[in-house]
Amino acid sequence: MASLDEVTSRREHAGFRGGVRLRATCAAGLVALVAFAAGGVVLCLGLYTSLANAAESAAESRAESLASTIGTAGARALPAVDEDPEDDDVSDLAWQVVDVGGAVVAAAGTGGLDLPRTGGRTTLDEDRYTVEVEIAEGPDGQRYLVTVASSLEDAEDSLDALLPVLAVGVPLAVLFVAGTTWVVVGRALRPVERIRSEVAGISAAGLHQRVPVPPSRDEIARLAQTMNAMLDRLEESAVRQRQFVSDTSHELRSPLAGLRQTAEVARAHPAAVAPDDLVTAVLDETARMQILVDQMLVLTRTAEGGARRTEVDLDDVVLAEASRLRRLRADLEVESRNVEAARVVGDAAALAQVVRNLADNAVRHARTRVAFSLRAGERVELLVDDDGSGVAEADREKVFHRFVRLDEARTRDAGGSGLGLAIVREVATAHGGTASVESPVAGGARFRVELPPAPERS
């Protein structure tokens, strides 16, 4: 027995396939019906008009020919009225010639048809005949009225023969178009349904799964590729989130354990822990926790990209940071003479955090000197140098990972939170830039951050 989820999936599948296929088929059938019906009407009108015009042209031509004969040889040269008195059939092109007294002097193929005997062009039984009238003058000066009637029976017969064909052919053509549309749309939707069913079965624990990509290079194939790219990003984000939560939990356990241990010792042996030592321990550990939480918030805000971006004078930020280092470490030589004016667009707080983290990292490892350099060009380039032991080539990517401390900086006092350089890399990347580390010629470490400059003001 099928489960509720399977029944729901089948219903959604049927609704999806039936809805799109049905709408496309109905639309195609309606368009085909209108197009074929309009084409049939135009065909019928065109055919009838063409045959009617041909009959009228034949009548005109015969009337002109009779008038020319009368003008040359007179009415006597034409067949007499009683030339074939037993013939009652009306020919497709009947004619008669009438003198001024109204008497018919010549006729052919009328079969008793009452042709008009008055002057001027007229129509006789307009549903079946078209009539052409000419005035002719014989050699003796006698005037005659020439009347020619051309039958429209051929036009009517052709139209009568065409209508049944259209009555059967148009519905068949509409059904053919609708059926073809139903089949083609169904085949086109099969990959979409496979993609839908695959995505429906992907859970948070199965982000490694991917949807099938059709071999065709069409919109559906691009949709599948886009879905797979989205799943790649989701999987990467989930892995990073789990790693981040795990690392954060590990980092927070250390200050919490220190606080707990200090409090337990103070409660069990009040005389062993002086009040000032207890307060100092609590303040130190909570300060570490606050720094860690603040840096995690910076990473979260950078990843979400929701911060307000403005134009930032990066040189002012760098010079302010250099001044702060001079106040904190009088024993260090802090150089900033190579800082040029440079402006970028971004999150001012995040960019200030980048400069602060680079400065704190340089101070933590420098022996006697820290140097800031800022150059503006096609890219804004920020360099922070220190004369410490440098970073081994194998570790130059590792230092930008979260919660990574190299061997010489594993202690809590020297190693920081392990997020400083990770923030530098992620903020730079979020602003369209890069962050890297290298070894200058003089030794030590050089951290390089490149950012796109702010657009020039007109």
Short mmCIF file of C-alpha atoms in Angstrom, two decimals:
data_model
loop_
_atom_site.label_atom_id
_atom_site.label_comp_id
_atom_site.label_asym_id
_atom_site.label_seq_id
_atom_site.Cartn_x
_atom_site.Cartn_y
_atom_site.Cartn_z
CA MET A 1 0.00 0.00 0.00
CA ALA A 2 1.42 3.38 -0.99
CA SER A 3 2.37 5.82 1.75
CA LEU A 4 0.85 9.26 2.11
CA ASP A 5 4.02 10.91 0.78
CA GLU A 6 3.98 8.66 -2.30
CA VAL A 7 0.32 9.44 -2.96
CA THR A 8 0.96 13.16 -2.55
CA SER A 9 3.97 12.95 -4.86
CA ARG A 10 1.93 11.14 -7.49
CA ARG A 11 -0.83 13.71 -7.28
CA GLU A 12 1.67 16.54 -7.59
CA HIS A 13 3.28 14.72 -10.52
CA ALA A 14 -0.05 14.24 -12.26
CA GLY A 15 -1.06 17.83 -11.63
CA PHE A 16 2.26 19.13 -12.88
CA ARG A 17 2.35 17.00 -16.01
CA GLY A 18 -1.37 17.24 -16.73
CA GLY A 19 -1.56 20.95 -16.03
CA VAL A 20 1.33 22.04 -18.24
CA ARG A 21 0.64 19.47 -20.97
CA LEU A 22 -3.09 20.20 -20.97
CA ARG A 23 -2.63 23.96 -21.11
CA ALA A 24 -0.02 23.71 -23.87
CA THR A 25 -2.16 21.25 -25.84
CA CYS A 26 -5.33 23.35 -25.51
CA ALA A 27 -3.45 26.49 -26.49
CA ALA A 28 -1.87 24.82 -29.51
CA GLY A 29 -5.21 23.30 -30.55
CA LEU A 30 -7.01 26.62 -30.22
CA VAL A 31 -4.36 28.46 -32.22
CA ALA A 32 -4.42 25.74 -34.88
CA LEU A 33 -8.25 25.83 -35.03
CA VAL A 34 -8.31 29.61 -35.47
CA ALA A 35 -5.49 29.51 -38.02
CA PHE A 36 -6.97 26.65 -40.09
CA ALA A 37 -10.49 28.08 -39.92
CA ALA A 38 -9.27 31.50 -41.03
CA GLY A 39 -7.22 29.87 -43.76
CA GLY A 40 -10.23 27.86 -44.92
CA VAL A 41 -12.42 30.96 -45.12
CA VAL A 42 -9.74 32.84 -47.05
CA LEU A 43 -9.29 29.85 -49.37
CA CYS A 44 -13.04 29.59 -50.09
CA LEU A 45 -13.42 33.31 -50.69
CA GLY A 46 -10.32 33.41 -52.83
CA LEU A 47 -11.36 30.44 -54.95
CA TYR A 48 -14.91 31.71 -55.51
CA THR A 49 -13.71 35.23 -56.27
CA SER A 50 -11.10 33.95 -58.70
CA LEU A 51 -13.60 31.79 -60.62
CA ALA A 52 -16.22 34.55 -60.61
CA ASN A 53 -13.68 37.03 -61.99
CA ALA A 54 -12.75 34.53 -64.69
CA ALA A 55 -16.41 34.17 -65.68
CA GLU A 56 -16.82 37.95 -65.80
CA SER A 57 -13.69 38.32 -67.92
CA ALA A 58 -14.99 35.68 -70.33
CA ALA A 59 -18.30 37.55 -70.61
CA GLU A 60 -16.52 40.82 -71.30
CA SER A 61 -14.32 39.22 -73.93
CA ARG A 62 -17.28 37.58 -75.73
CA ALA A 63 -19.29 40.82 -75.62
CA GLU A 64 -16.42 42.77 -77.12
CA SER A 65 -15.92 40.08 -79.80
CA LEU A 66 -19.63 40.16 -80.77
CA ALA A 67 -19.64 43.95 -80.88
CA SER A 68 -16.56 43.89 -83.13
CA THR A 69 -18.21 41.36 -85.46
CA ILE A 70 -21.37 43.49 -85.70
CA GLY A 71 -19.32 46.59 -86.36
CA THR A 72 -17.47 44.84 -89.17
CA ALA A 73 -19.98 42.50 -90.83
CA GLY A 74 -23.30 43.50 -89.31
CA ALA A 75 -25.73 41.50 -87.20
CA ARG A 76 -26.57 39.20 -90.12
CA ALA A 77 -23.17 37.52 -89.73
CA LEU A 78 -24.26 36.18 -86.33
CA PRO A 79 -26.24 32.92 -85.86
CA ALA A 80 -30.02 33.32 -86.08
CA VAL A 81 -32.21 32.82 -83.03
CA ASP A 82 -33.84 29.65 -84.37
CA GLU A 83 -30.63 28.02 -85.51
CA ASP A 84 -31.15 25.19 -82.97
CA PRO A 85 -34.68 25.56 -81.62
CA GLU A 86 -34.70 22.16 -79.88
CA ASP A 87 -31.69 23.04 -77.69
CA ASP A 88 -33.09 24.16 -74.32
CA ASP A 89 -29.75 23.93 -72.51
CA VAL A 90 -28.09 27.08 -71.33
CA SER A 91 -24.38 27.16 -72.14
CA ASP A 92 -21.75 28.49 -69.76
CA LEU A 93 -21.51 31.56 -72.01
CA ALA A 94 -24.94 32.56 -73.41
CA TRP A 95 -25.50 35.68 -75.55
CA GLN A 96 -28.09 37.54 -77.55
CA VAL A 97 -28.25 40.59 -79.82
CA VAL A 98 -31.32 42.87 -79.73
CA ASP A 99 -32.13 45.65 -82.23
CA VAL A 100 -33.50 49.08 -81.31
CA GLY A 101 -37.06 47.73 -81.48
CA GLY A 102 -36.35 45.10 -78.83
CA ALA A 103 -36.42 42.18 -81.25
CA VAL A 104 -33.77 39.46 -80.80
CA VAL A 105 -31.85 39.24 -84.05
CA ALA A 106 -29.23 36.69 -82.93
CA ALA A 107 -28.60 34.44 -79.92
CA ALA A 108 -26.69 31.36 -78.83
CA GLY A 109 -26.85 29.04 -75.83
CA THR A 110 -29.65 30.91 -74.07
CA GLY A 111 -31.94 27.84 -73.85
CA GLY A 112 -34.89 30.04 -73.08
CA LEU A 113 -32.93 32.19 -70.65
CA ASP A 114 -34.57 35.62 -70.40
CA LEU A 115 -31.64 37.92 -70.91
CA PRO A 116 -32.16 41.65 -70.25
CA ARG A 117 -33.12 43.76 -73.28
CA THR A 118 -32.39 47.19 -71.85
CA GLY A 119 -29.21 49.17 -72.02
CA GLY A 120 -26.68 49.47 -69.29
CA ARG A 121 -24.81 46.82 -67.37
CA THR A 122 -26.95 44.61 -65.11
CA THR A 123 -26.91 41.26 -63.36
CA LEU A 124 -29.26 38.41 -64.03
CA ASP A 125 -29.92 35.98 -61.14
CA GLU A 126 -26.78 37.22 -59.41
CA ASP A 127 -26.28 33.95 -57.53
CA ARG A 128 -25.81 32.02 -60.83
CA TYR A 129 -24.83 34.43 -63.64
CA THR A 130 -22.78 37.49 -64.33
CA VAL A 131 -24.02 39.61 -67.29
CA GLU A 132 -22.07 41.93 -69.58
CA VAL A 133 -23.86 44.43 -71.91
CA GLU A 134 -22.34 46.22 -74.94
CA ILE A 135 -23.78 48.70 -77.47
CA ALA A 136 -22.72 47.85 -81.04
CA GLU A 137 -23.28 49.77 -84.31
CA GLY A 138 -23.38 47.95 -87.62
CA PRO A 139 -21.97 49.17 -90.97
CA ASP A 140 -25.42 50.44 -91.93
CA GLY A 141 -25.60 52.64 -88.84
CA GLN A 142 -28.07 50.34 -87.06
CA ARG A 143 -27.50 50.09 -83.29
CA TYR A 144 -27.74 46.81 -81.39
CA LEU A 145 -27.71 45.74 -77.75
CA VAL A 146 -25.28 42.86 -77.10
CA THR A 147 -25.88 40.90 -73.87
CA VAL A 148 -23.60 38.08 -72.64
CA ALA A 149 -24.38 35.93 -69.56
CA SER A 150 -21.56 33.87 -68.02
CA SER A 151 -22.53 31.08 -65.63
CA LEU A 152 -21.13 30.95 -62.06
CA GLU A 153 -21.94 27.28 -61.77
CA ASP A 154 -18.29 26.25 -61.95
CA ALA A 155 -17.45 28.56 -59.06
CA GLU A 156 -20.34 27.18 -57.01
CA ASP A 157 -19.44 23.58 -57.81
CA SER A 158 -15.82 24.15 -56.84
CA LEU A 159 -16.89 25.75 -53.56
CA ASP A 160 -19.32 22.92 -52.84
CA ALA A 161 -16.55 20.39 -53.45
CA LEU A 162 -14.08 22.26 -51.22
CA LEU A 163 -16.31 22.74 -48.16
CA PRO A 164 -16.61 19.03 -47.22
CA VAL A 165 -12.85 18.64 -47.55
CA LEU A 166 -12.30 21.55 -45.19
CA ALA A 167 -15.01 20.31 -42.81
CA VAL A 168 -13.11 17.02 -42.42
CA GLY A 169 -9.54 18.25 -42.88
CA VAL A 170 -9.57 21.16 -40.41
CA PRO A 171 -10.63 19.06 -37.37
CA LEU A 172 -8.15 16.35 -38.33
CA ALA A 173 -5.37 18.93 -38.65
CA VAL A 174 -6.30 20.45 -35.27
CA LEU A 175 -6.27 17.00 -33.67
CA PHE A 176 -2.90 16.26 -35.24
CA VAL A 177 -1.42 19.50 -33.90
CA ALA A 178 -2.91 18.91 -30.43
CA GLY A 179 -1.68 15.31 -30.35
CA THR A 180 1.79 16.30 -31.48
CA THR A 181 1.90 19.03 -28.84
CA TRP A 182 0.77 16.59 -26.15
CA VAL A 183 3.53 14.12 -27.04
CA VAL A 184 6.29 16.71 -27.49
CA VAL A 185 5.48 18.58 -24.27
CA GLY A 186 5.26 15.29 -22.39
CA ARG A 187 8.70 14.25 -23.58
CA ALA A 188 10.09 17.69 -22.78
CA LEU A 189 8.70 17.51 -19.24
CA ARG A 190 10.12 14.09 -18.41
CA PRO A 191 13.57 15.47 -17.46
CA VAL A 192 11.87 18.20 -15.41
CA GLU A 193 9.88 15.57 -13.54
CA ARG A 194 13.03 13.55 -12.90
CA ILE A 195 14.71 16.68 -11.56
CA ARG A 196 11.69 17.46 -9.38
CA SER A 197 11.48 13.96 -7.93
CA GLU A 198 15.22 13.92 -7.25
CA VAL A 199 15.14 17.29 -5.51
CA ALA A 200 12.08 16.22 -3.49
CA GLY A 201 14.09 13.31 -2.10
CA ILE A 202 17.12 15.41 -1.07
CA SER A 203 17.25 16.18 2.65
CA ALA A 204 19.77 17.99 4.81
CA ALA A 205 21.60 14.68 5.26
CA GLY A 206 21.68 14.00 1.52
CA LEU A 207 23.07 17.23 0.10
CA HIS A 208 25.73 15.17 -1.68
CA GLN A 209 23.09 13.97 -4.15
CA ARG A 210 22.74 15.63 -7.54
CA VAL A 211 19.96 15.83 -10.11
CA PRO A 212 20.39 14.13 -13.50
CA VAL A 213 21.52 16.41 -16.32
CA PRO A 214 19.84 15.66 -19.67
CA PRO A 215 22.21 15.16 -22.61
CA SER A 216 20.46 17.93 -24.56
CA ARG A 217 21.97 21.40 -24.42
CA ASP A 218 18.71 23.24 -23.82
CA GLU A 219 17.02 25.20 -21.03
CA ILE A 220 16.22 22.03 -19.06
CA ALA A 221 19.87 20.96 -19.11
CA ARG A 222 20.87 24.42 -17.90
CA LEU A 223 18.19 24.17 -15.18
CA ALA A 224 19.68 20.87 -14.00
CA GLN A 225 23.19 22.36 -14.01
CA THR A 226 21.94 25.35 -12.04
CA MET A 227 20.25 23.04 -9.53
CA ASN A 228 23.45 21.05 -9.11
CA ALA A 229 25.45 24.25 -8.64
CA MET A 230 22.95 25.33 -5.99
CA LEU A 231 23.27 21.95 -4.27
CA ASP A 232 27.07 22.34 -4.36
CA ARG A 233 26.75 25.67 -2.58
CA LEU A 234 24.27 24.28 -0.07
CA GLU A 235 26.49 21.29 0.66
CA GLU A 236 29.54 23.50 1.07
CA SER A 237 27.59 25.86 3.30
CA ALA A 238 26.28 22.99 5.41
CA VAL A 239 29.76 21.52 5.81
CA ARG A 240 31.19 24.88 6.75
CA GLN A 241 28.33 25.52 9.15
CA ARG A 242 28.81 22.18 10.90
CA GLN A 243 32.55 22.77 11.09
CA PHE A 244 31.99 26.30 12.33
CA VAL A 245 29.58 25.16 15.05
CA SER A 246 31.98 22.40 16.08
CA ASP A 247 34.98 24.73 16.19
CA THR A 248 33.04 27.45 17.98
CA SER A 249 31.80 25.00 20.59
CA HIS A 250 35.36 23.80 21.12
CA GLU A 251 36.67 27.35 21.46
CA LEU A 252 33.95 28.38 23.90
CA ARG A 253 34.51 25.35 26.10
CA SER A 254 37.98 26.58 27.09
CA PRO A 255 36.98 29.92 28.71
CA LEU A 256 33.85 28.35 30.18
CA ALA A 257 35.90 25.54 31.69
CA GLY A 258 38.36 28.09 33.10
CA LEU A 259 35.54 30.09 34.68
CA ARG A 260 33.96 26.96 36.12
CA GLN A 261 37.26 25.69 37.50
CA THR A 262 38.09 29.04 39.12
CA ALA A 263 34.60 29.28 40.65
CA GLU A 264 34.75 25.70 42.02
CA VAL A 265 38.17 26.30 43.57
CA ALA A 266 36.97 29.59 45.10
CA ARG A 267 33.92 27.89 46.59
CA ALA A 268 35.79 24.81 47.87
CA HIS A 269 38.82 26.73 49.17
CA PRO A 270 37.85 30.39 49.72
CA ALA A 271 41.20 31.18 51.23
CA ALA A 272 43.12 29.79 48.25
CA VAL A 273 41.76 32.29 45.74
CA ALA A 274 42.01 35.99 46.46
CA PRO A 275 38.99 38.11 45.41
CA ASP A 276 41.16 40.17 43.06
CA ASP A 277 42.45 37.00 41.37
CA LEU A 278 38.90 35.69 40.96
CA VAL A 279 37.72 38.98 39.42
CA THR A 280 40.74 39.10 37.11
CA ALA A 281 40.17 35.52 35.94
CA VAL A 282 36.48 36.18 35.28
CA LEU A 283 37.22 39.40 33.38
CA ASP A 284 39.94 37.78 31.28
CA GLU A 285 37.83 34.80 30.29
CA THR A 286 34.70 36.84 29.56
CA ALA A 287 36.80 39.26 27.50
CA ARG A 288 38.06 36.31 25.42
CA MET A 289 34.50 35.07 24.99
CA GLN A 290 33.33 38.54 23.96
CA ILE A 291 36.08 38.84 21.34
CA LEU A 292 35.21 35.40 20.00
CA VAL A 293 31.50 36.18 19.80
CA ASP A 294 32.14 39.56 18.14
CA GLN A 295 34.33 37.97 15.50
CA MET A 296 31.77 35.26 14.85
CA LEU A 297 29.16 37.99 14.32
CA VAL A 298 31.48 39.67 11.81
CA LEU A 299 31.82 36.40 9.91
CA THR A 300 28.06 35.85 9.95
CA ARG A 301 27.31 39.37 8.73
CA THR A 302 29.93 39.04 5.99
CA ALA A 303 28.50 35.72 4.82
CA GLU A 304 24.96 37.13 4.71
CA GLY A 305 26.09 40.23 2.81
CA GLY A 306 23.41 42.39 4.41
CA ALA A 307 25.63 45.21 5.65
CA ARG A 308 25.23 48.72 4.27
CA ARG A 309 28.02 49.65 1.88
CA THR A 310 29.45 53.13 1.58
CA GLU A 311 32.61 54.77 0.29
CA VAL A 312 35.42 54.26 2.80
CA ASP A 313 38.70 56.21 2.96
CA LEU A 314 40.92 53.21 3.64
CA ASP A 315 44.00 55.36 4.22
CA ASP A 316 42.30 57.00 7.23
CA VAL A 317 41.54 53.57 8.68
CA VAL A 318 45.14 52.38 8.19
CA LEU A 319 46.67 55.54 9.68
CA ALA A 320 44.36 55.35 12.71
CA GLU A 321 45.39 51.72 13.27
CA ALA A 322 49.06 52.63 13.01
CA SER A 323 48.56 55.34 15.65
CA ARG A 324 46.84 52.82 17.93
CA LEU A 325 49.79 50.43 17.66
CA ARG A 326 52.25 53.21 18.55
CA ARG A 327 50.30 53.92 21.72
CA LEU A 328 50.07 50.25 22.68
CA ARG A 329 53.63 49.17 21.83
CA ALA A 330 56.16 51.87 22.37
CA ASP A 331 58.91 49.30 21.88
CA LEU A 332 57.85 48.65 18.28
CA GLU A 333 58.75 50.68 15.22
CA VAL A 334 55.50 51.30 13.33
CA GLU A 335 55.97 52.67 9.79
CA SER A 336 53.16 54.27 7.77
CA ARG A 337 54.95 56.65 5.43
CA ASN A 338 53.97 54.57 2.37
CA VAL A 339 50.24 54.95 2.97
CA GLU A 340 48.63 56.72 0.01
CA ALA A 341 45.10 58.04 -0.30
CA ALA A 342 42.77 55.25 -1.38
CA ARG A 343 39.00 54.89 -1.36
CA VAL A 344 36.96 51.68 -1.63
CA VAL A 345 33.26 50.82 -1.44
CA GLY A 346 32.16 48.43 1.29
CA ASP A 347 31.13 47.77 4.85
CA ALA A 348 33.10 50.30 6.88
CA ALA A 349 33.01 48.23 10.08
CA ALA A 350 34.11 45.04 8.34
CA LEU A 351 36.96 46.80 6.50
CA ALA A 352 38.11 48.38 9.78
CA GLN A 353 38.07 44.89 11.32
CA VAL A 354 40.30 43.66 8.49
CA VAL A 355 42.91 46.33 9.19
CA ARG A 356 42.63 45.72 12.96
CA ASN A 357 43.10 41.95 12.58
CA LEU A 358 46.13 42.39 10.31
CA ALA A 359 47.64 44.87 12.74
CA ASP A 360 47.05 42.63 15.78
CA ASN A 361 48.50 39.66 13.91
CA ALA A 362 51.59 41.65 12.95
CA VAL A 363 52.12 42.90 16.51
CA ARG A 364 51.69 39.38 17.89
CA HIS A 365 54.57 38.05 15.74
CA ALA A 366 56.81 41.10 15.18
CA ARG A 367 60.12 41.46 17.01
CA THR A 368 60.94 45.14 16.42
CA ARG A 369 59.06 46.48 13.41
CA VAL A 370 55.61 46.64 11.75
CA ALA A 371 55.09 48.49 8.44
CA PHE A 372 51.87 49.57 6.69
CA SER A 373 51.71 50.30 2.97
CA LEU A 374 48.69 51.35 0.88
CA ARG A 375 48.72 51.96 -2.87
CA ALA A 376 45.86 52.94 -5.18
CA GLY A 377 45.66 51.94 -8.83
CA GLU A 378 43.60 49.45 -10.79
CA ARG A 379 43.37 47.67 -7.42
CA VAL A 380 43.78 49.10 -3.94
CA GLU A 381 46.68 47.20 -2.35
CA LEU A 382 47.16 47.03 1.43
CA LEU A 383 50.41 45.51 2.76
CA VAL A 384 51.16 44.78 6.42
CA ASP A 385 54.74 43.62 7.12
CA ASP A 386 56.34 42.33 10.30
CA ASP A 387 59.88 41.13 11.03
CA GLY A 388 58.81 37.98 12.83
CA SER A 389 59.58 34.41 11.91
CA GLY A 390 57.27 34.50 8.87
CA VAL A 391 54.85 31.88 7.60
CA ALA A 392 56.04 28.66 6.04
CA GLU A 393 54.96 28.19 2.44
CA ALA A 394 52.99 25.07 3.36
CA ASP A 395 50.96 27.08 5.91
CA ARG A 396 50.15 30.14 3.78
CA GLU A 397 46.65 28.97 2.98
CA LYS A 398 46.07 27.26 6.29
CA VAL A 399 46.46 30.48 8.28
CA PHE A 400 43.28 31.85 6.67
CA HIS A 401 41.18 28.92 7.86
CA ARG A 402 38.91 29.36 10.87
CA PHE A 403 40.31 28.49 14.31
CA VAL A 404 43.74 27.68 12.92
CA ARG A 405 46.81 28.54 14.99
CA LEU A 406 50.34 27.69 13.94
CA ASP A 407 52.68 25.90 16.30
CA GLU A 408 54.41 28.99 17.63
CA ALA A 409 51.09 30.66 18.50
CA ARG A 410 49.05 27.91 20.09
CA THR A 411 48.85 29.44 23.53
CA ARG A 412 45.73 31.37 24.36
CA ASP A 413 47.57 34.56 25.16
CA ALA A 414 49.50 34.66 21.89
CA GLY A 415 47.23 32.79 19.52
CA GLY A 416 44.08 34.91 19.68
CA SER A 417 40.75 33.41 18.75
CA GLY A 418 41.91 31.79 15.53
CA LEU A 419 39.35 33.83 13.54
CA GLY A 420 41.28 37.01 12.79
CA LEU A 421 42.84 36.02 9.48
CA ALA A 422 39.75 34.04 8.47
CA ILE A 423 37.79 37.29 8.81
CA VAL A 424 40.39 39.06 6.67
CA ARG A 425 40.01 36.50 3.85
CA GLU A 426 36.20 36.34 3.95
CA VAL A 427 35.68 40.11 4.13
CA ALA A 428 38.12 40.66 1.25
CA THR A 429 36.38 37.99 -0.82
CA ALA A 430 32.95 39.46 -0.05
CA HIS A 431 34.20 42.83 -1.34
CA GLY A 432 35.51 41.36 -4.59
CA GLY A 433 39.10 41.24 -3.42
CA THR A 434 41.77 38.79 -2.29
CA ALA A 435 43.92 38.14 0.77
CA SER A 436 47.28 36.34 0.79
CA VAL A 437 50.53 36.04 2.71
CA GLU A 438 54.09 36.00 1.42
CA SER A 439 57.64 36.47 2.65
CA PRO A 440 59.34 39.79 1.81
CA VAL A 441 63.03 39.94 0.93
CA ALA A 442 63.94 41.29 4.37
CA GLY A 443 62.26 38.33 6.07
CA GLY A 444 59.22 38.05 8.28
CA ALA A 445 55.70 37.96 6.88
CA ARG A 446 53.80 40.22 4.50
CA PHE A 447 50.02 40.10 4.39
CA ARG A 448 48.55 41.48 1.19
CA VAL A 449 44.90 42.52 0.70
CA GLU A 450 43.71 43.73 -2.71
CA LEU A 451 40.31 45.40 -3.18
CA PRO A 452 38.56 47.06 -6.13
CA PRO A 453 38.74 50.86 -5.92
CA ALA A 454 35.69 53.07 -5.57
CA PRO A 455 34.43 54.50 -8.89
CA GLU A 456 35.78 57.90 -9.74
CA ARG A 457 33.46 60.81 -9.09
CA SER A 458 32.46 62.83 -12.14
#
